[in-house]
Short mmCIF file of C-alpha atoms and ligand atoms in Angstrom, two decimals:
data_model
loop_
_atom_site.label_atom_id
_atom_site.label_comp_id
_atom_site.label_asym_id
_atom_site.label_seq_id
_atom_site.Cartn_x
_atom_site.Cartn_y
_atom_site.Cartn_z
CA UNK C 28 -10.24 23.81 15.33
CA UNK C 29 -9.24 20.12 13.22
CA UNK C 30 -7.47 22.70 10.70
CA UNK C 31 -5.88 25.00 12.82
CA UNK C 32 -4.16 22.99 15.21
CA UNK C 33 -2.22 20.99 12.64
CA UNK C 34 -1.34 24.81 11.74
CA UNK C 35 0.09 25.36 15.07
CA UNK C 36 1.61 22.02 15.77
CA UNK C 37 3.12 22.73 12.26
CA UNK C 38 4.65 26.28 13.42
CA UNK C 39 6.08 24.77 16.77
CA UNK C 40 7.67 22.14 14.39
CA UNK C 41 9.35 24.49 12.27
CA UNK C 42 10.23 26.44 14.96
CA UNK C 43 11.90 24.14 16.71
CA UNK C 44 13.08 21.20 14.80
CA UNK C 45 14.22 23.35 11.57
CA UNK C 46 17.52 25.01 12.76
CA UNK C 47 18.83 21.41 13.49
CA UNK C 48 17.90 20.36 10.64
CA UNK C 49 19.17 23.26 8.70
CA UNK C 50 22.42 23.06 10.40
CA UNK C 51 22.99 19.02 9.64
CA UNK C 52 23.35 20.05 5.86
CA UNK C 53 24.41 23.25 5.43
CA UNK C 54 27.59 22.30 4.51
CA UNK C 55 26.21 20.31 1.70
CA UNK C 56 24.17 23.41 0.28
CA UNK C 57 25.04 26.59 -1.66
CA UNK C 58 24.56 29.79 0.66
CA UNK C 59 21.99 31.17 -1.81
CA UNK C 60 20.02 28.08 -1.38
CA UNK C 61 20.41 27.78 2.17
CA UNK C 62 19.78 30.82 2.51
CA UNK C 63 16.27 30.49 0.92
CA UNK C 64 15.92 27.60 3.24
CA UNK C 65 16.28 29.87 6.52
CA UNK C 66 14.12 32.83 5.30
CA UNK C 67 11.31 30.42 3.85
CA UNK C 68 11.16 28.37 7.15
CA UNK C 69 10.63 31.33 9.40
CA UNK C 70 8.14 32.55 7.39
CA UNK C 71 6.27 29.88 7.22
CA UNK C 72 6.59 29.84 10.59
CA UNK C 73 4.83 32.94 11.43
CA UNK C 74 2.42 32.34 8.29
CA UNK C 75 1.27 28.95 9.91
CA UNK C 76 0.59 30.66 13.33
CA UNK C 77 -0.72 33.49 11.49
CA UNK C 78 -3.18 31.24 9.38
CA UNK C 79 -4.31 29.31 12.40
CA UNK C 80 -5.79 32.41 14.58
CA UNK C 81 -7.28 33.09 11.72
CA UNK C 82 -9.05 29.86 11.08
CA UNK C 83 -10.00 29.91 14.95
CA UNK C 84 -11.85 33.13 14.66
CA UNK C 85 -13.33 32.46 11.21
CA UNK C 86 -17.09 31.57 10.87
CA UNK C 87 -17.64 28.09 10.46
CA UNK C 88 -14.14 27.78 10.63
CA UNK C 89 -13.48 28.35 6.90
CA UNK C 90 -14.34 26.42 3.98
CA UNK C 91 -11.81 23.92 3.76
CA UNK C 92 -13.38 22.73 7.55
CA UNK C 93 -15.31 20.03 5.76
CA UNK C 94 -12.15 18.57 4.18
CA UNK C 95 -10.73 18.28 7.25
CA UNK C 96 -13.31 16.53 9.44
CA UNK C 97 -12.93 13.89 6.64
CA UNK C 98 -10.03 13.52 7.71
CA UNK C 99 -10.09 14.24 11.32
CA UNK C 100 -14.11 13.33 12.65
CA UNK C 101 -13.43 11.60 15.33
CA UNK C 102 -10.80 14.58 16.98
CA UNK C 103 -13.61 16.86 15.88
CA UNK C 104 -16.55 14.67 17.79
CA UNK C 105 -14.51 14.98 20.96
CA UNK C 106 -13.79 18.67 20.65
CA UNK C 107 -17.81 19.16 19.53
CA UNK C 108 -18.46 17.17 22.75
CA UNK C 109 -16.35 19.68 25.48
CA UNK C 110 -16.93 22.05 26.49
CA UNK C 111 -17.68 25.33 24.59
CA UNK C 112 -15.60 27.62 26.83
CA UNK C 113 -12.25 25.14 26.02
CA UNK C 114 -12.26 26.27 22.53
CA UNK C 115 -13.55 29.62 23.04
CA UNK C 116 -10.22 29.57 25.55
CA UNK C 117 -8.20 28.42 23.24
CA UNK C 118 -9.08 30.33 20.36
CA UNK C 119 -8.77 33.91 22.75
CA UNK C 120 -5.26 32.78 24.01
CA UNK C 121 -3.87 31.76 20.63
CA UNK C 122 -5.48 35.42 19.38
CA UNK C 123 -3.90 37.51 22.31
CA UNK C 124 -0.47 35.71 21.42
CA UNK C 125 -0.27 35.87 17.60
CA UNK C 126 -1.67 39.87 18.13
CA UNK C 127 1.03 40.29 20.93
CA UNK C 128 3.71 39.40 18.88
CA UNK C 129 2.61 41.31 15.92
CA UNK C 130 2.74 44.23 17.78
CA UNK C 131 6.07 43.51 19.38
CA UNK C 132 7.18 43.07 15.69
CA UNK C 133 6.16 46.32 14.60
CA UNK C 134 8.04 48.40 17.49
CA UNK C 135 10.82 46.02 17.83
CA UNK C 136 11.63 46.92 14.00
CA UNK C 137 10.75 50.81 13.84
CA UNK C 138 12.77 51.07 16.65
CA UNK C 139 15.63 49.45 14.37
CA UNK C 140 14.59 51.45 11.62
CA UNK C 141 15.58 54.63 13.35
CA UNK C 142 18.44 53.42 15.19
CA UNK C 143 20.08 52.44 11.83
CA UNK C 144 19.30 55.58 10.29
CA UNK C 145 21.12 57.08 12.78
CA UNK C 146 24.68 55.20 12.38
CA UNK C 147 24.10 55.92 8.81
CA UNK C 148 23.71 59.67 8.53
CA UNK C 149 26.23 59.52 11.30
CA UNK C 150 28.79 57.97 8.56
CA UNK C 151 27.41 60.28 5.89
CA UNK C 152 28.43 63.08 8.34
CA UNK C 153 32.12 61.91 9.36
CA UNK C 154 32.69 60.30 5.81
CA UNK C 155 31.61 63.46 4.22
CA UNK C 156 34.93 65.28 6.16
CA UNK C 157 37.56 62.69 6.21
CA UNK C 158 36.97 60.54 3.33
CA UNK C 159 37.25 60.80 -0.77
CA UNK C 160 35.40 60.26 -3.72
CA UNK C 161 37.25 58.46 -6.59
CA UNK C 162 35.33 59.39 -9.62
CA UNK C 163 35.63 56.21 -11.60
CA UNK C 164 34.12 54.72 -8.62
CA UNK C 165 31.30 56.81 -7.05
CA UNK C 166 29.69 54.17 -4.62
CA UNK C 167 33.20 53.83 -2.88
CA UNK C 168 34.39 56.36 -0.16
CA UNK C 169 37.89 55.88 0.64
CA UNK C 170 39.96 56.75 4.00
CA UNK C 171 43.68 57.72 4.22
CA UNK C 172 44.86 54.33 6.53
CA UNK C 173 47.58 52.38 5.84
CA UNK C 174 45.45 48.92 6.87
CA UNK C 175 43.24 47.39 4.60
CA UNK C 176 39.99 47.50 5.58
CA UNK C 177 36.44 47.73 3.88
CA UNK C 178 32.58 47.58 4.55
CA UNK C 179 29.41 48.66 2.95
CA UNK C 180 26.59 50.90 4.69
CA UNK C 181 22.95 50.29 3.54
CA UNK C 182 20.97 53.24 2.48
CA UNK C 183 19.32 55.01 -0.65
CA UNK C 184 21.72 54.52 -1.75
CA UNK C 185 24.26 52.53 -0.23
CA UNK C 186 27.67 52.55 -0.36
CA UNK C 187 31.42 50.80 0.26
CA UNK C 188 33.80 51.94 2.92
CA UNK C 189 37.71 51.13 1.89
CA UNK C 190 41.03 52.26 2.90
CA UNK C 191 43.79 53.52 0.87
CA UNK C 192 45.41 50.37 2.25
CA UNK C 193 43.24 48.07 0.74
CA UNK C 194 44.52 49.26 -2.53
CA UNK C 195 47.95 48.92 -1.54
CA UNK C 196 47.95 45.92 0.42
CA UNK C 197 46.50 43.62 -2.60
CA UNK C 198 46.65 43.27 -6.25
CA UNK C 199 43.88 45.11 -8.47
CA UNK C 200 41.87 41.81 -8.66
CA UNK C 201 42.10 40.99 -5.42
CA UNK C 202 41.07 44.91 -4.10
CA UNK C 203 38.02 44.29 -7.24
CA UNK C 204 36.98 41.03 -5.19
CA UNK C 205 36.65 42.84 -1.97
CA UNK C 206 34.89 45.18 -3.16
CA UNK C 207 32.18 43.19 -5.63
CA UNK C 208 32.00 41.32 -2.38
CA UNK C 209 30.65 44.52 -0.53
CA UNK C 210 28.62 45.47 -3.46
CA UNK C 211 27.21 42.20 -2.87
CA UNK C 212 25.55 43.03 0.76
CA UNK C 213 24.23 45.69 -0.73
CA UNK C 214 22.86 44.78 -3.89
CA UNK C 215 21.56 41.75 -1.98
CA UNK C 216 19.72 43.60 0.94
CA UNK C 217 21.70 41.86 3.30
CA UNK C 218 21.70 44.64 5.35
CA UNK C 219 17.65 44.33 5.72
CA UNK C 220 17.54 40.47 6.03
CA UNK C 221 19.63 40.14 8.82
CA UNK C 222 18.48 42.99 10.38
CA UNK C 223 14.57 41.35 10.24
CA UNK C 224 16.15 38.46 11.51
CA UNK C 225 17.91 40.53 14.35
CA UNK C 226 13.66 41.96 15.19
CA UNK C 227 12.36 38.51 15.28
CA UNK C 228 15.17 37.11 17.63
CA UNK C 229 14.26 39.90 20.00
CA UNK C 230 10.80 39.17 19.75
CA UNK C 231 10.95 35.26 20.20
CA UNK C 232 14.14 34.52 21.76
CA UNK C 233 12.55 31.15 23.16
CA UNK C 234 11.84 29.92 19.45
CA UNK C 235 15.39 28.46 18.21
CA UNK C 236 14.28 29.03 14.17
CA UNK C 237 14.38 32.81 15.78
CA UNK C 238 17.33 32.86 17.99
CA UNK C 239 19.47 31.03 15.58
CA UNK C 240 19.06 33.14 12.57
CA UNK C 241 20.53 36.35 12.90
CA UNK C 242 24.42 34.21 13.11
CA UNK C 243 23.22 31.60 10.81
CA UNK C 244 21.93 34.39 7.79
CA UNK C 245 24.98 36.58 8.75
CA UNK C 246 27.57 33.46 7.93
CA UNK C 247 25.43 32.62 5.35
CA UNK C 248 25.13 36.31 3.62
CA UNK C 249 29.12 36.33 4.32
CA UNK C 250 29.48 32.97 2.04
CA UNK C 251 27.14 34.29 -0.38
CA UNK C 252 28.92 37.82 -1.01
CA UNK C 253 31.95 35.54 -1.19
CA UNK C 254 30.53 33.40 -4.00
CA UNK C 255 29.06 36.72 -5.88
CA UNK C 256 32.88 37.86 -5.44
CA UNK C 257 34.29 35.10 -7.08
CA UNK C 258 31.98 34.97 -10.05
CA UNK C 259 32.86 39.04 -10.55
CA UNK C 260 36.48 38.30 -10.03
CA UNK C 261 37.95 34.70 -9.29
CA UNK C 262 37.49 32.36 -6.31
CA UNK C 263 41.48 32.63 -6.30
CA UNK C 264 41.14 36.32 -5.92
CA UNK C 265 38.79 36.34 -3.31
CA UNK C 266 40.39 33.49 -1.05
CA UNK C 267 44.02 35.43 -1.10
CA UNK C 268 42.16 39.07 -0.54
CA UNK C 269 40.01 37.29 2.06
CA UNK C 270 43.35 35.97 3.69
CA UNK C 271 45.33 39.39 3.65
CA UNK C 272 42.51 41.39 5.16
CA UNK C 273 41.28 38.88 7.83
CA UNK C 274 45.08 39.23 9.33
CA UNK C 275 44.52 43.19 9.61
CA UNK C 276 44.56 44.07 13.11
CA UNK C 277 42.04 47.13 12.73
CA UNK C 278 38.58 46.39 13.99
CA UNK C 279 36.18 44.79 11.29
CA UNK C 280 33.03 46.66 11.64
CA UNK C 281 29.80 44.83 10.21
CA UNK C 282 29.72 43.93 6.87
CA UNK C 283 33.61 43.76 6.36
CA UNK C 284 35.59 41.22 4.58
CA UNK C 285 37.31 40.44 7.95
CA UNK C 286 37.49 37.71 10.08
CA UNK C 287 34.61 38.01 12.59
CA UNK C 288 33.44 34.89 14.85
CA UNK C 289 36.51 32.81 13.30
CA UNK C 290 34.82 32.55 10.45
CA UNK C 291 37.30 32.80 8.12
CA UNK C 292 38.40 29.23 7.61
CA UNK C 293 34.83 28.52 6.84
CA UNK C 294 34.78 30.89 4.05
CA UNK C 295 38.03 30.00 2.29
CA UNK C 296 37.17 26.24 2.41
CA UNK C 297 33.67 26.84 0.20
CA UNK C 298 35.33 29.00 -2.29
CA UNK C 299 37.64 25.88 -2.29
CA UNK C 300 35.01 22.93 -2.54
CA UNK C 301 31.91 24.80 -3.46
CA UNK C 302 30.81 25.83 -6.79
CA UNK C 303 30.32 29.31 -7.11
CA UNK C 304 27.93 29.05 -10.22
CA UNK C 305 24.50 30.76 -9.26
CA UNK C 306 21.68 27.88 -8.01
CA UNK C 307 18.85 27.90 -10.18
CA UNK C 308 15.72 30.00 -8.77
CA UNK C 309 13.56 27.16 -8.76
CA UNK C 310 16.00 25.62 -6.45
CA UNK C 311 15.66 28.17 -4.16
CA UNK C 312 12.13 27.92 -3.86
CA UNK C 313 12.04 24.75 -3.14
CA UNK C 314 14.74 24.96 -0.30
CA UNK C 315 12.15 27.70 0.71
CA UNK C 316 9.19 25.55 1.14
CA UNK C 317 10.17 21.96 1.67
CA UNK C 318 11.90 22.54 5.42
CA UNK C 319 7.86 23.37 6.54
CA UNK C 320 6.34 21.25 4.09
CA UNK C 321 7.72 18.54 5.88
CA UNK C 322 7.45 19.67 9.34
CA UNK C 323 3.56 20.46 8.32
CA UNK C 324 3.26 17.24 7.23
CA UNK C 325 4.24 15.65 10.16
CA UNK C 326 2.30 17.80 12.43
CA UNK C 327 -0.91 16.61 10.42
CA UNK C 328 0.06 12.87 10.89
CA UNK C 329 0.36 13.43 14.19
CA UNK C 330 -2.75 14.92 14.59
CA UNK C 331 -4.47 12.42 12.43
CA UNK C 332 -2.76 9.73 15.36
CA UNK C 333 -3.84 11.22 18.01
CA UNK C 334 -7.44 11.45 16.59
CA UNK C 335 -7.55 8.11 16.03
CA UNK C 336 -6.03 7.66 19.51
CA UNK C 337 -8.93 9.58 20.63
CA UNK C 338 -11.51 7.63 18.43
CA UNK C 339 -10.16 4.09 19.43
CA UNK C 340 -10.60 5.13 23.43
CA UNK C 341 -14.19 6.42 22.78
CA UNK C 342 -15.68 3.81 20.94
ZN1 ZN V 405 30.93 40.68 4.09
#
């Protein structure tokens, strides 16, 4: 139990103290890297609580237990010394939640999965009547409207959405920056990150690491497609397409280069101040690890304190 409740202490942490965190300097990161940052922390999340049941119901308690009583003896004494049924207690509840959850995972995102592949053979269907092929541009089905307007539809394979009056209403680089901007949710799986992030706020709305994602990826996917945009194109293309098409009055579905949530504003002032260059991967890996490396950390200092806590008011 000395190893595993650091674990959980550590997944609470992240949980709950990340998203602020996260927040305080995302204006200070490149989406790709923050990005990497959000997706890393929840997982951790869910691999610390994971790892934890699973040191509770392991034999011995795993071989790294020894380690930890080095560290920890005098928590351990006290736990040795309760009662049996307290840990047996503990070790059932924390079993029954992490297997709850699981499960609540699993249906949570099949039912997703189906409801998605039904809005998406649904636009197969209706795009399949109404809309046209350009041959010089086979993933992009275009609709006779006078308003610009585009999105992107995940599938195998995906593809972009556009009106006839996105071509009109912008220059040819500006039209090629909306659409390497769609190109980017797809190429990206944006579509299937935030939707995992939609399943897990469902699942643990009380965890704010949970609840928070599914806005904080979508901006962030939003800035990122930008960014991809302007490397394809030019940051100048992108801001001016991104101004003319946030102003069109048709409804932005998901995954349009509108403005949805006022975010707009947001997006022309990074491809202002940002630089667009591609972070490095090794970067992103650490943005994906250090947010729970740290929280970890702490949670095994305070455990270490409160064992000693528990150590100075026994002896
Ligand atoms: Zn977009």
């Amino acid at each position: 139990m000395t190893l595993a409740l650091p674990m959980l202490l550590g997944a609470v942490f992240v949980g709950f103290l990340v998203p602020r965190a996260l927040r305080a300097v995302s204006s200070t990161l490149s989406p790709t890297v923050l990005l990497a940052a959000w997706l890393g922390s929840m997982a951790s999340a869910l691999y610390l609580a994971l790892s934890a049941v699973l040191v509770l119901v392991w034999p011995s308690h795993a071989p790294v237990e020894g380690l930890v009583d080095g560290i920890a003896r005098c928590f351990s004494a006290f736990a040795h010394g309760t009662s049996s049924w307290v840990g047996e207690l503990i070790t059932g509840t924390a079993v029954g939640v992490v297997g709850l959850i699981a499960v609540r995972i699993v249906l949570a995102g099949r039912k997703q999965a189906r409801e998605h592949a039904r809005v998406r053979e649904f636009h197969r269907d209706v795009l399949s009547i109404v809309a046209r092929r350009d041959n010089s541009e086979s993933d992009v089905l275009w609709l006779d409207h006078p308003l610009p307007m585009a999105y992107s539809v995940a599938g195998k394979p995906g593809f972009v959405v556009a009106t006839q009056g996105l071509s009109s209403a912008l220059t040819g680089g500006e039209r090629d920056a909306v659409l390497a901007h769609e190109r980017a949710h797809l190429s990206g799986g944006h579509h299937r990150i935030v939707g995992a992030c939609e399943v897990l706020a469902a699942v643990l709305p009380g965890v704010p690491l949970f609840a928070a994602a599914p806005a904080a990826v979508g901006a962030i996917v939003e800035l990122s497609a930008d960014r991809h945009a302007a490397r394809v194109t030019s940051p100048a293309a992108v801001r001016s397409a991104l101004a003319v098409v946030s102003k069109s009055p048709l409804p932005q579905p998901d995954w349009s280069l509108g403005d949805r949530g006022g975010a707009t504003a947001v997006r022309l002032r990074s491809l202002v101040d940002g630089d667009v260059a591609s972070p490095r991967r090794l970067t992103c890996a650490v943005a994906a690890c250090v947010p729970a490396a740290i929280t970890t950390a702490v949670a095994a200092a305070v455990t270490v304190a409160v064992s000693a806590g528990i150590c100075a008011v026994l002896t």
